[in-house]
Tab-separated table of C-alpha atoms in Angstrom:
chain	number	residue	atom	x	y	z
W	1	MET	CA	-87.458	1.667	76.822
W	2	GLN	CA	-86.280	1.370	73.217
W	3	PRO	CA	-88.594	3.950	71.509
W	4	ALA	CA	-88.317	6.286	74.509
W	5	HIS	CA	-84.538	5.966	74.548
W	6	ARG	CA	-84.371	6.709	70.809
W	7	LEU	CA	-86.577	9.778	71.234
W	8	ILE	CA	-84.513	11.093	74.155
W	9	GLU	CA	-81.280	10.485	72.234
W	10	GLU	CA	-82.755	12.416	69.310
W	11	ILE	CA	-83.723	15.329	71.548
W	12	VAL	CA	-80.302	15.529	73.190
W	13	SER	CA	-78.282	15.083	69.998
W	14	SER	CA	-80.136	17.872	68.191
W	15	SER	CA	-80.390	20.185	71.206
W	16	ARG	CA	-77.032	21.810	70.369
W	17	ILE	CA	-76.284	22.091	74.101
W	18	PRO	CA	-72.554	22.843	74.056
W	19	SER	CA	-71.513	21.115	77.287
W	20	ALA	CA	-71.206	17.310	77.129
W	21	ARG	CA	-71.823	17.124	80.891
W	22	ARG	CA	-75.049	19.115	80.527
W	23	ARG	CA	-76.196	16.914	77.620
W	24	ARG	CA	-75.678	13.808	79.749
W	25	GLU	CA	-77.678	15.418	82.528
W	26	VAL	CA	-80.590	16.251	80.211
W	27	LEU	CA	-80.522	12.652	78.977
W	28	ARG	CA	-80.726	11.351	82.558
W	29	GLU	CA	-83.482	13.792	83.411
W	30	LEU	CA	-85.666	12.879	80.437
W	31	GLN	CA	-85.077	9.174	81.063
W	32	ALA	CA	-86.151	9.646	84.687
W	33	HIS	CA	-89.281	11.453	83.440
W	34	VAL	CA	-90.268	8.577	81.142
W	35	GLU	CA	-89.542	6.013	83.892
W	36	ASP	CA	-91.795	7.993	86.260
W	37	ALA	CA	-94.551	8.099	83.636
W	38	ILE	CA	-94.307	4.339	82.991
W	39	SER	CA	-94.258	3.498	86.705
W	40	SER	CA	-97.413	5.580	87.164
W	41	GLY	CA	-99.227	3.260	84.762
W	42	VAL	CA	-98.714	5.018	81.426
W	43	THR	CA	-97.621	2.822	78.517
W	44	GLU	CA	-94.241	3.538	76.973
W	45	ARG	CA	-95.887	4.563	73.724
W	46	LEU	CA	-98.102	7.091	75.489
W	47	ALA	CA	-95.153	8.353	77.574
W	48	VAL	CA	-93.262	9.000	74.334
W	49	ASP	CA	-96.275	10.752	72.782
W	50	ASN	CA	-96.783	12.869	75.900
W	51	LEU	CA	-93.170	13.992	75.825
W	52	GLY	CA	-93.866	15.833	72.578
W	53	ASP	CA	-92.167	16.614	69.291
W	54	PRO	CA	-88.409	15.963	69.714
W	55	ARG	CA	-87.508	18.773	67.289
W	56	GLU	CA	-89.575	21.281	69.249
W	57	ILE	CA	-88.053	20.246	72.589
W	58	ALA	CA	-84.536	20.296	71.083
W	59	SER	CA	-85.116	23.769	69.640
W	60	HIS	CA	-86.270	25.017	73.060
W	61	PHE	CA	-83.082	23.642	74.628
W	62	ALA	CA	-81.028	25.184	71.802
W	63	TRP	CA	-82.569	28.570	72.569
W	64	VAL	CA	-81.922	28.242	76.322
W	65	TYR	CA	-78.234	27.409	75.728
W	66	ARG	CA	-77.592	29.873	72.881
W	67	LYS	CA	-75.210	32.084	74.892
W	68	GLU	CA	-73.053	29.150	76.018
W	69	ARG	CA	-72.890	28.037	72.387
W	70	ALA	CA	-71.757	31.493	71.250
W	71	VAL	CA	-69.111	31.620	74.003
W	72	LEU	CA	-67.842	28.176	73.017
W	73	ARG	CA	-67.682	29.105	69.324
W	74	LEU	CA	-65.885	32.377	70.102
W	75	SER	CA	-63.409	30.620	72.405
W	76	VAL	CA	-62.689	27.978	69.760
W	77	PHE	CA	-62.232	30.718	67.153
W	78	LEU	CA	-59.773	32.704	69.304
W	79	LEU	CA	-57.757	29.691	70.443
W	80	SER	CA	-57.691	28.170	66.937
W	81	THR	CA	-56.588	31.465	65.398
W	82	ILE	CA	-53.746	31.874	67.893
W	83	ALA	CA	-52.643	28.234	67.579
W	84	VAL	CA	-52.870	28.149	63.784
W	85	ALA	CA	-51.323	31.592	63.210
W	86	GLY	CA	-48.463	30.801	65.628
W	87	SER	CA	-47.702	27.459	63.990
W	88	ILE	CA	-47.909	28.780	60.438
W	89	ALA	CA	-45.836	31.878	61.251
W	90	ALA	CA	-43.102	29.604	62.651
W	91	ILE	CA	-43.226	27.338	59.553
W	92	VAL	CA	-43.212	30.256	57.071
W	93	MET	CA	-40.384	32.057	58.873
W	94	ALA	CA	-38.297	28.862	59.012
W	95	MET	CA	-38.830	28.216	55.279
W	96	LYS	CA	-37.977	31.835	54.474
W	97	ALA	CA	-34.791	31.571	56.517
W	98	GLY	CA	-33.898	28.511	54.426
W	99	ILE	CA	-34.542	30.429	51.179
W	100	ALA	CA	-32.498	33.400	52.394
W	101	ILE	CA	-29.589	31.118	53.155
W	102	GLY	CA	-30.025	29.440	49.761
W	103	PHE	CA	-30.006	32.779	47.925
W	104	GLY	CA	-27.054	33.992	50.017
W	105	VAL	CA	-29.090	36.855	51.475
W	106	PRO	CA	-28.182	37.961	55.006
W	107	LEU	CA	-30.908	36.930	57.465
W	108	PRO	CA	-31.316	40.409	59.033
W	109	ARG	CA	-32.463	41.673	55.615
W	110	ILE	CA	-35.256	39.115	55.492
W	111	PHE	CA	-36.127	39.379	59.167
W	112	SER	CA	-35.996	43.132	59.704
W	113	PRO	CA	-38.298	43.998	62.630
W	114	ARG	CA	-40.706	45.989	60.427
W	115	HIS	CA	-40.956	43.322	57.720
W	116	THR	CA	-41.352	40.527	60.276
W	117	LEU	CA	-44.079	42.455	62.081
W	118	ILE	CA	-46.026	43.068	58.840
W	119	GLU	CA	-45.668	39.410	57.899
W	120	ALA	CA	-46.804	38.239	61.341
W	121	ILE	CA	-49.849	40.543	61.231
W	122	ASP	CA	-50.730	39.334	57.715
W	123	ILE	CA	-50.522	35.707	58.859
W	124	LEU	CA	-52.600	36.442	61.967
W	125	SER	CA	-55.198	38.264	59.881
W	126	THR	CA	-55.352	35.462	57.290
W	127	ALA	CA	-55.624	32.803	60.005
W	128	ALA	CA	-58.392	34.823	61.725
W	129	ALA	CA	-60.278	35.156	58.418
W	130	TYR	CA	-59.908	31.483	57.545
W	131	VAL	CA	-60.773	30.143	61.013
W	132	GLY	CA	-63.549	32.746	61.210
W	133	LEU	CA	-65.026	31.324	58.000
W	134	LEU	CA	-64.937	27.810	59.446
W	135	SER	CA	-66.736	29.057	62.571
W	136	LEU	CA	-69.330	31.134	60.709
W	137	GLU	CA	-70.166	28.284	58.329
W	138	LYS	CA	-71.579	26.368	61.312
W	139	LEU	CA	-74.211	29.067	61.781
W	140	PHE	CA	-75.936	28.285	58.486
W	141	ASP	CA	-77.739	25.143	57.375
W	142	ARG	CA	-77.685	25.836	53.624
W	143	ARG	CA	-75.337	27.719	51.278
W	144	HIS	CA	-73.033	28.124	54.261
W	145	PHE	CA	-69.905	29.163	52.369
W	146	PRO	CA	-71.257	32.211	50.459
W	147	LYS	CA	-73.281	33.314	53.479
W	148	SER	CA	-70.350	33.023	55.876
W	149	ALA	CA	-68.021	34.780	53.399
W	150	ALA	CA	-70.489	37.679	53.161
W	151	LEU	CA	-70.827	37.859	56.948
W	152	LEU	CA	-67.055	37.713	57.406
W	153	ALA	CA	-66.625	40.535	54.851
W	154	LEU	CA	-69.059	42.665	56.857
W	155	ILE	CA	-67.203	41.951	60.119
W	156	PHE	CA	-63.830	42.762	58.554
W	157	ALA	CA	-65.229	45.928	56.905
W	158	ALA	CA	-66.526	47.102	60.289
W	159	LEU	CA	-63.171	46.320	61.914
W	160	ALA	CA	-61.286	48.116	59.125
W	161	ALA	CA	-63.521	51.180	59.573
W	162	VAL	CA	-62.837	51.214	63.325
W	163	PHE	CA	-59.065	50.807	62.775
W	164	SER	CA	-59.083	53.517	60.120
W	165	MET	CA	-60.998	55.979	62.330
W	166	ALA	CA	-58.579	55.276	65.172
W	167	GLY	CA	-55.668	56.033	62.837
W	168	ARG	CA	-54.387	52.442	63.021
W	169	PRO	CA	-53.200	50.341	60.051
W	170	TRP	CA	-56.150	48.513	58.509
W	171	LYS	CA	-54.913	47.218	55.134
W	172	PHE	CA	-53.698	43.944	56.687
W	173	LEU	CA	-57.371	43.188	57.450
W	174	LEU	CA	-58.167	43.466	53.756
W	175	PHE	CA	-55.243	41.193	52.896
W	176	GLY	CA	-56.352	38.669	55.516
W	177	LEU	CA	-59.950	38.703	54.293
W	178	VAL	CA	-59.012	38.199	50.633
W	179	ALA	CA	-56.439	35.507	51.447
W	180	GLY	CA	-58.801	33.720	53.853
W	181	ILE	CA	-61.693	33.661	51.384
W	182	PHE	CA	-59.362	32.661	48.550
W	183	LEU	CA	-57.959	29.723	50.543
W	184	ARG	CA	-61.398	28.501	51.568
W	185	THR	CA	-62.690	28.885	47.979
W	186	ILE	CA	-59.827	26.756	46.691
W	187	GLN	CA	-60.501	24.179	49.402
W	188	VAL	CA	-64.209	24.048	48.547
W	189	LEU	CA	-63.820	24.037	44.744
W	190	LEU	CA	-60.685	21.928	44.314
W	191	LYS	CA	-61.258	18.558	45.896
W	192	ASN	CA	-57.981	17.213	44.532
W	193	GLN	CA	-55.212	17.856	47.057
W	194	ALA	CA	-52.425	17.662	44.432
W	195	ALA	CA	-54.174	20.388	42.432
W	196	ARG	CA	-54.365	22.575	45.533
W	197	ILE	CA	-50.652	22.084	46.196
W	198	VAL	CA	-49.974	23.472	42.706
W	199	VAL	CA	-52.599	26.229	42.545
W	200	VAL	CA	-52.170	27.918	45.945
W	201	PRO	CA	-48.371	28.469	45.861
W	202	ALA	CA	-48.631	29.423	42.154
W	203	CYS	CA	-51.234	32.111	42.894
W	204	PHE	CA	-49.215	33.509	45.794
W	205	GLY	CA	-46.043	33.315	43.677
W	206	ALA	CA	-47.819	35.366	40.989
W	207	ILE	CA	-48.131	38.221	43.496
W	208	GLY	CA	-44.361	38.110	43.960
W	209	LEU	CA	-43.865	38.318	40.165
W	210	ILE	CA	-44.803	42.010	40.350
W	211	SER	CA	-41.400	42.719	41.910
W	212	LEU	CA	-39.551	40.692	39.211
W	213	ARG	CA	-37.143	39.510	41.937
W	214	PRO	CA	-36.633	35.736	42.324
W	215	LEU	CA	-36.215	36.032	46.094
W	216	THR	CA	-39.564	37.819	46.435
W	217	VAL	CA	-41.298	35.245	44.203
W	218	ALA	CA	-39.793	32.414	46.274
W	219	SER	CA	-40.863	34.187	49.465
W	220	TRP	CA	-44.491	34.415	48.243
W	221	VAL	CA	-44.488	30.783	47.098
W	222	VAL	CA	-43.341	29.808	50.597
W	223	THR	CA	-46.111	31.975	52.071
W	224	GLY	CA	-48.612	30.180	49.845
W	225	LEU	CA	-47.316	26.784	50.982
W	226	GLY	CA	-47.587	27.920	54.601
W	227	TYR	CA	-51.183	29.007	54.097
W	228	LEU	CA	-51.985	25.727	52.372
W	229	ALA	CA	-50.650	23.913	55.430
W	230	MET	CA	-52.822	26.224	57.516
W	231	THR	CA	-55.999	25.055	55.758
W	232	HIS	CA	-55.229	21.465	56.780
W	233	LEU	CA	-54.167	22.361	60.296
W	234	ALA	CA	-57.040	24.778	61.001
W	235	VAL	CA	-59.811	22.257	60.316
W	236	ARG	CA	-58.201	19.729	62.675
W	237	VAL	CA	-57.387	22.268	65.400
W	238	ASP	CA	-60.906	23.732	65.211
W	239	ARG	CA	-62.511	20.279	65.515
W	240	ALA	CA	-60.201	19.136	68.324
W	241	LEU	CA	-60.678	22.331	70.344
W	242	PHE	CA	-64.456	22.232	69.836
W	243	LYS	CA	-64.610	18.654	71.104
W	244	GLY	CA	-62.161	19.327	73.928
W	245	LEU	CA	-63.916	22.444	75.229
W	246	GLN	CA	-67.294	20.667	75.113
W	247	GLN	CA	-65.968	18.188	77.669
W	248	LEU	CA	-65.150	20.906	80.210
U	1	MET	CA	-111.161	23.895	77.076
U	2	ASP	CA	-108.001	24.196	74.954
U	3	ILE	CA	-105.818	27.112	75.954
U	4	ASP	CA	-103.998	29.039	73.232
U	5	ARG	CA	-100.278	28.183	73.494
U	6	GLU	CA	-99.358	31.853	73.171
U	7	PHE	CA	-101.298	32.577	76.379
U	8	LEU	CA	-99.513	29.734	78.088
U	9	LYS	CA	-96.032	30.797	76.974
U	10	GLY	CA	-96.047	34.008	78.962
U	11	SER	CA	-97.323	32.360	82.105
U	12	VAL	CA	-95.072	29.283	82.272
U	13	SER	CA	-92.498	30.998	84.523
U	14	LEU	CA	-95.227	32.161	86.878
U	15	LEU	CA	-96.762	28.677	87.024
U	16	LEU	CA	-93.454	26.912	87.632
U	17	LEU	CA	-92.280	29.369	90.283
U	18	ASN	CA	-95.637	29.197	92.008
U	19	LEU	CA	-95.641	25.402	92.034
U	20	LEU	CA	-92.105	25.291	93.391
U	21	SER	CA	-92.919	27.852	96.095
U	22	ARG	CA	-94.631	24.985	97.936
U	23	GLY	CA	-91.489	22.848	98.020
U	24	ALA	CA	-88.871	21.096	95.892
U	25	MET	CA	-90.247	18.911	93.097
U	26	TYR	CA	-88.936	16.823	90.193
U	27	GLY	CA	-90.050	17.237	86.580
U	28	TYR	CA	-92.779	14.621	86.378
U	29	GLU	CA	-94.147	15.711	89.746
U	30	ILE	CA	-94.306	19.345	88.573
U	31	PHE	CA	-96.194	18.315	85.455
U	32	GLN	CA	-98.671	16.161	87.380
U	33	GLU	CA	-99.225	18.857	89.983
U	34	ALA	CA	-99.856	21.500	87.291
U	35	SER	CA	-102.348	19.193	85.532
U	36	ARG	CA	-104.085	18.288	88.789
U	37	ARG	CA	-104.445	21.859	90.036
U	38	SER	CA	-105.617	23.158	86.685
U	39	ALA	CA	-108.063	20.253	86.289
U	40	GLN	CA	-106.139	19.095	83.203
U	41	ALA	CA	-106.471	22.524	81.549
U	42	PHE	CA	-102.700	22.683	81.014
U	43	GLU	CA	-102.137	19.933	78.506
U	44	PHE	CA	-98.765	21.142	77.280
U	45	LYS	CA	-96.261	18.603	76.040
U	46	GLU	CA	-94.237	17.282	78.942
U	47	GLY	CA	-90.859	17.572	77.221
U	48	THR	CA	-91.165	21.345	76.887
U	49	LEU	CA	-91.222	21.631	80.676
U	50	TYR	CA	-87.490	20.903	80.943
U	51	PRO	CA	-86.123	23.726	78.749
U	52	ALA	CA	-88.341	26.087	80.783
U	53	LEU	CA	-86.883	24.725	84.040
U	54	HIS	CA	-83.334	25.036	82.693
U	55	GLN	CA	-84.046	28.617	81.657
U	56	LEU	CA	-85.255	29.492	85.176
U	57	GLU	CA	-82.189	27.789	86.650
U	58	LYS	CA	-79.896	29.802	84.397
U	59	LYS	CA	-81.611	32.987	85.574
U	60	GLY	CA	-80.830	31.934	89.141
U	61	LEU	CA	-84.514	31.662	90.098
U	62	ILE	CA	-84.383	27.952	90.858
U	63	GLN	CA	-81.672	25.455	91.765
U	64	SER	CA	-81.483	21.731	91.207
U	65	GLU	CA	-79.955	18.665	92.761
U	66	TRP	CA	-80.095	14.941	92.071
U	67	ARG	CA	-81.635	12.902	94.866
U	68	THR	CA	-82.252	9.184	95.182
U	69	GLY	CA	-85.827	8.332	96.062
U	70	GLU	CA	-87.109	5.524	98.300
U	71	ASN	CA	-87.465	3.217	95.290
U	72	GLY	CA	-83.786	3.783	94.477
U	73	ARG	CA	-84.572	5.889	91.425
U	74	GLU	CA	-82.643	9.103	90.864
U	75	ARG	CA	-84.555	12.278	90.150
U	76	LYS	CA	-83.539	15.865	89.665
U	77	TYR	CA	-85.321	18.072	92.179
U	78	TYR	CA	-85.890	21.751	91.590
U	79	ALA	CA	-86.324	24.307	94.363
U	80	LEU	CA	-86.718	28.070	94.500
U	81	THR	CA	-83.740	30.272	95.333
U	82	PRO	CA	-84.274	33.441	97.434
U	83	LYS	CA	-84.225	35.395	94.154
U	84	GLY	CA	-86.806	32.998	92.708
U	85	ARG	CA	-89.031	33.393	95.782
U	86	LYS	CA	-89.033	37.154	95.277
U	87	SER	CA	-89.682	36.773	91.527
U	88	ALA	CA	-92.581	34.407	92.256
U	89	ARG	CA	-94.207	37.088	94.415
U	90	ASP	CA	-93.504	39.808	91.821
U	91	TYR	CA	-94.875	37.724	88.939
U	92	GLU	CA	-97.981	36.909	90.948
U	93	LYS	CA	-98.633	40.597	91.654
U	94	GLN	CA	-98.104	41.441	87.969
U	95	TRP	CA	-100.456	38.621	86.975
U	96	GLN	CA	-103.183	39.790	89.405
U	97	HIS	CA	-102.799	43.318	88.092
U	98	LEU	CA	-102.945	42.175	84.459
U	99	THR	CA	-105.885	39.814	84.867
U	100	GLY	CA	-107.711	42.491	86.887
U	101	ALA	CA	-107.204	44.986	84.086
U	102	VAL	CA	-108.215	42.480	81.377
U	103	ASN	CA	-111.314	41.450	83.350
U	104	ALA	CA	-112.229	45.100	83.817
U	105	VAL	CA	-112.041	45.644	80.050
U	106	LEU	CA	-113.939	42.442	79.254
U	107	GLY	CA	-116.617	43.190	81.875
U	108	SER	CA	-117.123	46.784	80.814
U	109	GLU	CA	-119.123	45.863	77.686
């Protein structure tokens, strides 16, 4: 059953069926089919030939389970975004509290409800853009980063248009999109982690330079460090959730 | 005679539902029965049968269960659901109507 087993493994592994339980079931079913063929007098080689092109069978299965795959991807995206944004918001806020104390600034000034809300929305938007990029990249076989960035820009533009028409704030979406694409670009282009640790906070700190206030610069540097941590966390959370949800 | 795969594609659901309307069957049995009844006219690749069965199951037209046969081997049996039984009748009517219309056109020359 060696060639048959290899062929069946190939079919199942490239079928992109999202549920691990369902993949195991397809494996069992195809194995039972080959066993039936062999026990009816067909040679293993012929049974394998009769089964057909593994890529064609896998692509048929992929088409049948396309909706489940989309639901899984969307669920992973939503859960990852919430988990990553929540963690990073907590880290950034804690670091900013430390800076405020260091600069002798009263905490209520840093954590005014309006400012905290804007910051939280910016972090959520950036996390959504970054995790969204990771998810969209899996849709493409080649040139996945530019294609997913373009698709994400279209999605965010549509969302911004809807928010704008509904009279809701939409600029945070633009911030999130730019920050998300910037972070992913840095991650793709700069393979050296030490270089990323320097470049990302420096770029975010440069935004703070506009105000010419040390506290604001420090606050942006901290934001940059938080986002850098997010890029590490998001990849792991995305992978773990994807694997975990596949087992359900 | 080789049958164009495009012709076959549209009729796979009809064939599978019709075969299963006579009782629960497992994959290899379905394939053999289709080949036997069509006098080997349907020489489609056996592996493509399973995505088609899974698609029908997802639509709620058939249901499956694993059963252990007399030889101790496990097989997944497929059977029609009430919805599938109705679809089988509907598809058959549509097919009769279509083939009647096509034959009328072909015979009118």
